[in-house]
mmCIF file of C-alpha atoms in Angstrom:
data_model
loop_
_atom_site.group_PDB
_atom_site.id
_atom_site.type_symbol
_atom_site.label_atom_id
_atom_site.label_comp_id
_atom_site.label_asym_id
_atom_site.label_seq_id
_atom_site.Cartn_x
_atom_site.Cartn_y
_atom_site.Cartn_z
ATOM 1 C CA GLN P 25 258.216 -17.451 74.917
ATOM 2 C CA VAL P 26 257.740 -17.633 70.903
ATOM 3 C CA GLN P 27 259.231 -14.930 68.949
ATOM 4 C CA LEU P 28 257.281 -14.824 65.212
ATOM 5 C CA VAL P 29 258.652 -12.295 62.417
ATOM 6 C CA GLU P 30 256.815 -11.715 59.036
ATOM 7 C CA SER P 31 258.032 -11.299 56.154
ATOM 8 C CA GLY P 32 256.763 -11.142 52.509
ATOM 9 C CA GLY P 33 254.772 -8.039 52.402
ATOM 10 C CA GLY P 34 254.642 -5.080 49.713
ATOM 11 C CA LEU P 35 253.441 -3.212 47.215
ATOM 12 C CA VAL P 36 251.461 -4.910 44.476
ATOM 13 C CA GLN P 37 248.934 -4.056 42.181
ATOM 14 C CA ALA P 38 245.150 -5.269 42.126
ATOM 15 C CA GLY P 39 245.175 -9.336 40.813
ATOM 16 C CA GLY P 40 248.613 -9.847 41.700
ATOM 17 C CA SER P 41 249.822 -12.246 44.236
ATOM 18 C CA LEU P 42 251.775 -12.465 47.553
ATOM 19 C CA ARG P 43 253.235 -14.807 49.842
ATOM 20 C CA LEU P 44 253.660 -13.812 53.544
ATOM 21 C CA SER P 45 256.145 -16.094 56.166
ATOM 22 C CA CYS P 46 255.731 -16.361 59.581
ATOM 23 C CA ALA P 47 259.194 -17.903 61.042
ATOM 24 C CA ALA P 48 258.969 -19.173 64.772
ATOM 25 C CA SER P 49 261.953 -18.590 66.751
ATOM 26 C CA ARG P 50 261.289 -22.675 67.920
ATOM 27 C CA ARG P 51 259.333 -25.433 67.331
ATOM 28 C CA THR P 52 255.578 -24.197 67.528
ATOM 29 C CA PHE P 53 253.483 -26.599 65.465
ATOM 30 C CA SER P 54 253.224 -29.337 67.857
ATOM 31 C CA THR P 55 252.196 -26.959 70.728
ATOM 32 C CA TYR P 56 250.337 -24.231 69.004
ATOM 33 C CA ALA P 57 247.393 -23.413 66.423
ATOM 34 C CA MET P 58 249.076 -20.392 64.140
ATOM 35 C CA GLY P 59 246.552 -17.312 62.886
ATOM 36 C CA TRP P 60 246.814 -14.890 60.748
ATOM 37 C CA PHE P 61 245.304 -11.697 61.230
ATOM 38 C CA ARG P 62 245.114 -8.137 59.243
ATOM 39 C CA GLN P 63 244.115 -4.869 60.384
ATOM 40 C CA ALA P 64 243.628 -1.382 58.691
ATOM 41 C CA SER P 65 244.209 1.807 60.512
ATOM 42 C CA GLY P 66 241.464 2.479 62.940
ATOM 43 C CA LYS P 67 239.340 -0.855 62.193
ATOM 44 C CA GLU P 68 239.266 -4.205 64.374
ATOM 45 C CA ARG P 69 242.009 -6.677 63.672
ATOM 46 C CA GLU P 70 240.349 -9.410 61.575
ATOM 47 C CA LEU P 71 241.072 -13.280 62.060
ATOM 48 C CA VAL P 72 242.396 -14.231 58.507
ATOM 49 C CA GLY P 73 242.325 -18.182 58.803
ATOM 50 C CA ARG P 74 243.888 -20.845 60.917
ATOM 51 C CA LEU P 75 246.265 -23.692 61.212
ATOM 52 C CA GLU P 76 245.799 -26.378 63.783
ATOM 53 C CA ARG P 77 248.347 -28.389 65.363
ATOM 54 C CA SER P 78 247.258 -30.991 62.868
ATOM 55 C CA GLY P 79 248.003 -29.246 59.975
ATOM 56 C CA LEU P 80 244.707 -28.554 58.649
ATOM 57 C CA SER P 81 244.047 -25.361 57.850
ATOM 58 C CA THR P 82 240.740 -23.077 57.495
ATOM 59 C CA VAL P 83 240.110 -19.523 56.152
ATOM 60 C CA ASP P 84 238.147 -17.848 57.975
ATOM 61 C CA ALA P 85 237.681 -14.422 56.496
ATOM 62 C CA ARG P 86 234.943 -14.528 54.260
ATOM 63 C CA SER P 87 236.313 -11.882 51.703
ATOM 64 C CA VAL P 88 238.971 -13.902 50.994
ATOM 65 C CA LYS P 89 238.173 -17.403 50.357
ATOM 66 C CA GLY P 90 239.434 -18.805 47.295
ATOM 67 C CA ARG P 91 241.872 -16.411 46.999
ATOM 68 C CA PHE P 92 243.856 -17.049 49.885
ATOM 69 C CA THR P 93 245.437 -20.579 51.492
ATOM 70 C CA ILE P 94 247.506 -21.371 54.806
ATOM 71 C CA SER P 95 250.213 -23.773 54.571
ATOM 72 C CA ARG P 96 253.417 -24.560 56.684
ATOM 73 C CA ASP P 97 256.721 -25.884 56.476
ATOM 74 C CA ASN P 98 257.392 -27.813 59.502
ATOM 75 C CA ALA P 99 261.181 -28.022 59.009
ATOM 76 C CA LYS P 100 261.830 -24.161 58.986
ATOM 77 C CA ASN P 101 259.009 -23.609 61.957
ATOM 78 C CA THR P 102 257.654 -21.383 59.259
ATOM 79 C CA VAL P 103 253.823 -20.913 58.150
ATOM 80 C CA TYR P 104 252.885 -18.648 54.791
ATOM 81 C CA LEU P 105 249.959 -16.975 53.949
ATOM 82 C CA GLN P 106 249.528 -17.431 49.923
ATOM 83 C CA MET P 107 247.228 -14.070 48.689
ATOM 84 C CA ASN P 108 246.183 -14.393 44.856
ATOM 85 C CA ASN P 109 243.878 -12.494 43.562
ATOM 86 C CA LEU P 110 244.571 -9.738 45.738
ATOM 87 C CA LYS P 111 242.183 -6.485 45.800
ATOM 88 C CA PRO P 112 242.419 -3.004 47.234
ATOM 89 C CA ASP P 113 240.242 -4.257 50.123
ATOM 90 C CA ASP P 114 243.294 -6.371 51.064
ATOM 91 C CA THR P 115 245.269 -3.725 52.052
ATOM 92 C CA ASP P 116 246.141 -3.985 55.431
ATOM 93 C CA VAL P 117 249.218 -4.835 58.089
ATOM 94 C CA TYR P 118 249.436 -8.610 58.661
ATOM 95 C CA TYR P 119 249.959 -10.315 61.336
ATOM 96 C CA CYS P 120 250.502 -13.770 62.260
ATOM 97 C CA ALA P 121 250.114 -14.876 65.641
ATOM 98 C CA VAL P 122 249.866 -18.515 68.128
ATOM 99 C CA SER P 123 247.421 -19.693 70.618
ATOM 100 C CA SER P 124 247.368 -22.587 73.082
ATOM 101 C CA ALA P 125 243.549 -23.148 72.132
ATOM 102 C CA TYR P 126 242.059 -25.307 69.756
ATOM 103 C CA TRP P 127 240.393 -23.610 67.198
ATOM 104 C CA PRO P 128 240.976 -20.438 68.203
ATOM 105 C CA LYS P 129 238.959 -17.857 67.191
ATOM 106 C CA GLU P 130 239.125 -15.114 69.210
ATOM 107 C CA ARG P 131 241.757 -12.331 68.900
ATOM 108 C CA ARG P 132 241.935 -12.833 72.619
ATOM 109 C CA ASP P 133 242.746 -16.819 72.305
ATOM 110 C CA TYR P 134 246.152 -15.902 70.955
ATOM 111 C CA ILE P 135 249.241 -15.119 73.194
ATOM 112 C CA TYR P 136 252.667 -14.530 70.990
ATOM 113 C CA TRP P 137 252.029 -11.919 68.021
ATOM 114 C CA GLY P 138 254.384 -11.046 65.446
ATOM 115 C CA GLN P 139 255.392 -7.248 64.312
ATOM 116 C CA GLY P 140 253.226 -7.122 61.349
ATOM 117 C CA THR P 141 253.937 -6.998 57.337
ATOM 118 C CA GLN P 142 252.112 -4.294 55.070
ATOM 119 C CA VAL P 143 250.252 -5.416 52.284
ATOM 120 C CA THR P 144 249.327 -2.389 49.802
ATOM 121 C CA VAL P 145 247.224 -3.289 47.168
ATOM 122 C CA SER P 146 247.022 -0.674 43.965
ATOM 123 C CA SER P 147 244.019 -0.589 41.812
#
Protein backbone atom coordinates (compact mmCIF):
# COMPACT_ATOMS: atom_id res chain seq x y z
CA GLN A 1 0.00 0.00 0.00
CA VAL A 2 1.10 3.56 -0.70
CA GLN A 3 0.12 6.63 1.27
CA LEU A 4 0.11 9.91 -0.61
CA VAL A 5 0.07 13.35 0.95
CA GLU A 6 -0.55 16.46 -1.13
CA SER A 7 0.50 19.91 -0.04
CA GLY A 8 1.05 23.36 -1.46
CA GLY A 9 -2.50 24.42 -2.14
CA GLY A 10 -3.89 27.76 -1.08
CA LEU A 11 -5.33 31.03 -2.21
CA VAL A 12 -3.65 32.89 -5.06
CA GLN A 13 -4.58 35.74 -7.35
CA ALA A 14 -5.18 35.17 -11.03
CA GLY A 15 -1.89 35.15 -12.89
CA GLY A 16 -0.01 33.76 -9.93
CA SER A 17 1.71 30.42 -9.44
CA LEU A 18 1.60 27.51 -7.05
CA ARG A 19 3.55 24.31 -6.80
CA LEU A 20 1.75 21.30 -5.43
CA SER A 21 3.67 18.43 -3.91
CA CYS A 22 2.68 14.81 -3.55
CA ALA A 23 4.84 12.86 -1.13
CA ALA A 24 4.68 9.09 -1.24
CA SER A 25 5.21 6.89 1.79
CA ARG A 26 7.74 4.77 -0.01
CA ARG A 27 9.56 4.44 -3.31
CA THR A 28 6.90 4.30 -5.98
CA PHE A 29 8.24 5.64 -9.26
CA SER A 30 9.74 2.36 -10.47
CA THR A 31 6.49 0.53 -9.76
CA TYR A 32 3.72 3.01 -10.41
CA ALA A 33 2.72 5.76 -12.74
CA MET A 34 1.58 8.94 -11.06
CA GLY A 35 -1.33 11.16 -11.92
CA TRP A 36 -2.66 14.55 -10.91
CA PHE A 37 -6.41 15.07 -10.92
CA ARG A 38 -8.67 17.90 -9.97
CA GLN A 39 -12.30 18.12 -9.02
CA ALA A 40 -14.73 20.91 -8.40
CA SER A 41 -17.78 20.38 -6.25
CA GLY A 42 -20.48 18.58 -8.22
CA LYS A 43 -18.22 17.85 -11.17
CA GLU A 44 -16.34 14.83 -12.46
CA ARG A 45 -12.76 14.33 -11.36
CA GLU A 46 -10.55 15.44 -14.24
CA LEU A 47 -7.14 14.09 -15.16
CA VAL A 48 -4.69 16.98 -15.25
CA GLY A 49 -1.57 15.06 -16.23
CA ARG A 50 0.54 11.98 -15.72
CA LEU A 51 4.07 10.91 -15.00
CA GLU A 52 5.22 7.55 -16.28
CA ARG A 53 7.77 5.31 -14.59
CA SER A 54 10.41 6.47 -17.03
CA GLY A 55 9.95 10.04 -15.89
CA LEU A 56 8.17 11.11 -19.05
CA SER A 57 5.28 13.40 -18.25
CA THR A 58 2.26 14.58 -20.16
CA VAL A 59 -0.38 17.20 -19.49
CA ASP A 60 -3.80 15.90 -20.44
CA ALA A 61 -6.17 18.70 -19.56
CA ARG A 62 -6.39 20.96 -22.57
CA SER A 63 -7.19 24.02 -20.50
CA VAL A 64 -3.88 23.86 -18.63
CA LYS A 65 -1.47 22.95 -21.43
CA GLY A 66 1.39 25.39 -21.53
CA ARG A 67 0.74 26.48 -17.94
CA PHE A 68 1.11 23.32 -15.84
CA THR A 69 4.04 20.92 -15.71
CA ILE A 70 4.71 17.71 -13.79
CA SER A 71 8.04 16.62 -12.39
CA ARG A 72 9.44 14.44 -9.68
CA ASP A 73 12.24 14.15 -7.16
CA ASN A 74 13.26 10.53 -6.85
CA ALA A 75 15.26 11.05 -3.68
CA LYS A 76 12.25 12.56 -1.93
CA ASN A 77 9.63 10.21 -3.40
CA THR A 78 7.75 13.33 -4.36
CA VAL A 79 5.89 14.43 -7.46
CA TYR A 80 5.19 18.06 -8.24
CA LEU A 81 2.57 19.95 -10.16
CA GLN A 82 3.84 23.37 -11.12
CA MET A 83 0.95 25.67 -11.96
CA ASN A 84 1.64 29.00 -13.61
CA ASN A 85 -0.58 31.80 -14.83
CA LEU A 86 -3.43 30.49 -12.74
CA LYS A 87 -6.99 31.35 -13.63
CA PRO A 88 -10.18 31.35 -11.55
CA ASP A 89 -11.32 28.26 -13.50
CA ASP A 90 -8.38 26.38 -11.97
CA THR A 91 -10.08 26.56 -8.59
CA ASP A 92 -10.49 22.94 -7.54
CA VAL A 93 -9.37 20.29 -5.12
CA TYR A 94 -6.25 18.68 -6.54
CA TYR A 95 -5.42 15.03 -5.97
CA CYS A 96 -2.46 12.85 -6.75
CA ALA A 97 -2.79 9.14 -7.32
CA VAL A 98 -0.79 6.10 -8.37
CA SER A 99 -1.54 3.45 -10.94
CA SER A 100 0.02 0.12 -11.83
CA ALA A 101 -1.16 0.52 -15.43
CA TYR A 102 0.96 1.96 -18.22
CA TRP A 103 -0.08 5.45 -19.30
CA PRO A 104 -3.26 5.31 -17.24
CA LYS A 105 -5.82 7.82 -18.46
CA GLU A 106 -8.93 6.78 -16.58
CA ARG A 107 -9.78 7.44 -12.98
CA ARG A 108 -10.52 3.74 -12.50
CA ASP A 109 -6.91 2.94 -13.41
CA TYR A 110 -5.66 4.57 -10.20
CA ILE A 111 -5.53 2.59 -6.99
CA TYR A 112 -4.15 4.85 -4.27
CA TRP A 113 -5.17 8.45 -3.73
CA GLY A 114 -4.12 11.35 -1.60
CA GLN A 115 -6.58 13.36 0.46
CA GLY A 116 -6.50 16.35 -1.86
CA THR A 117 -5.40 19.95 -1.50
CA GLN A 118 -7.57 22.97 -2.20
CA VAL A 119 -6.47 25.53 -4.77
CA THR A 120 -8.46 28.75 -4.96
CA VAL A 121 -7.72 31.37 -7.59
CA SER A 122 -9.26 34.79 -7.09
CA SER A 123 -10.00 37.14 -9.95
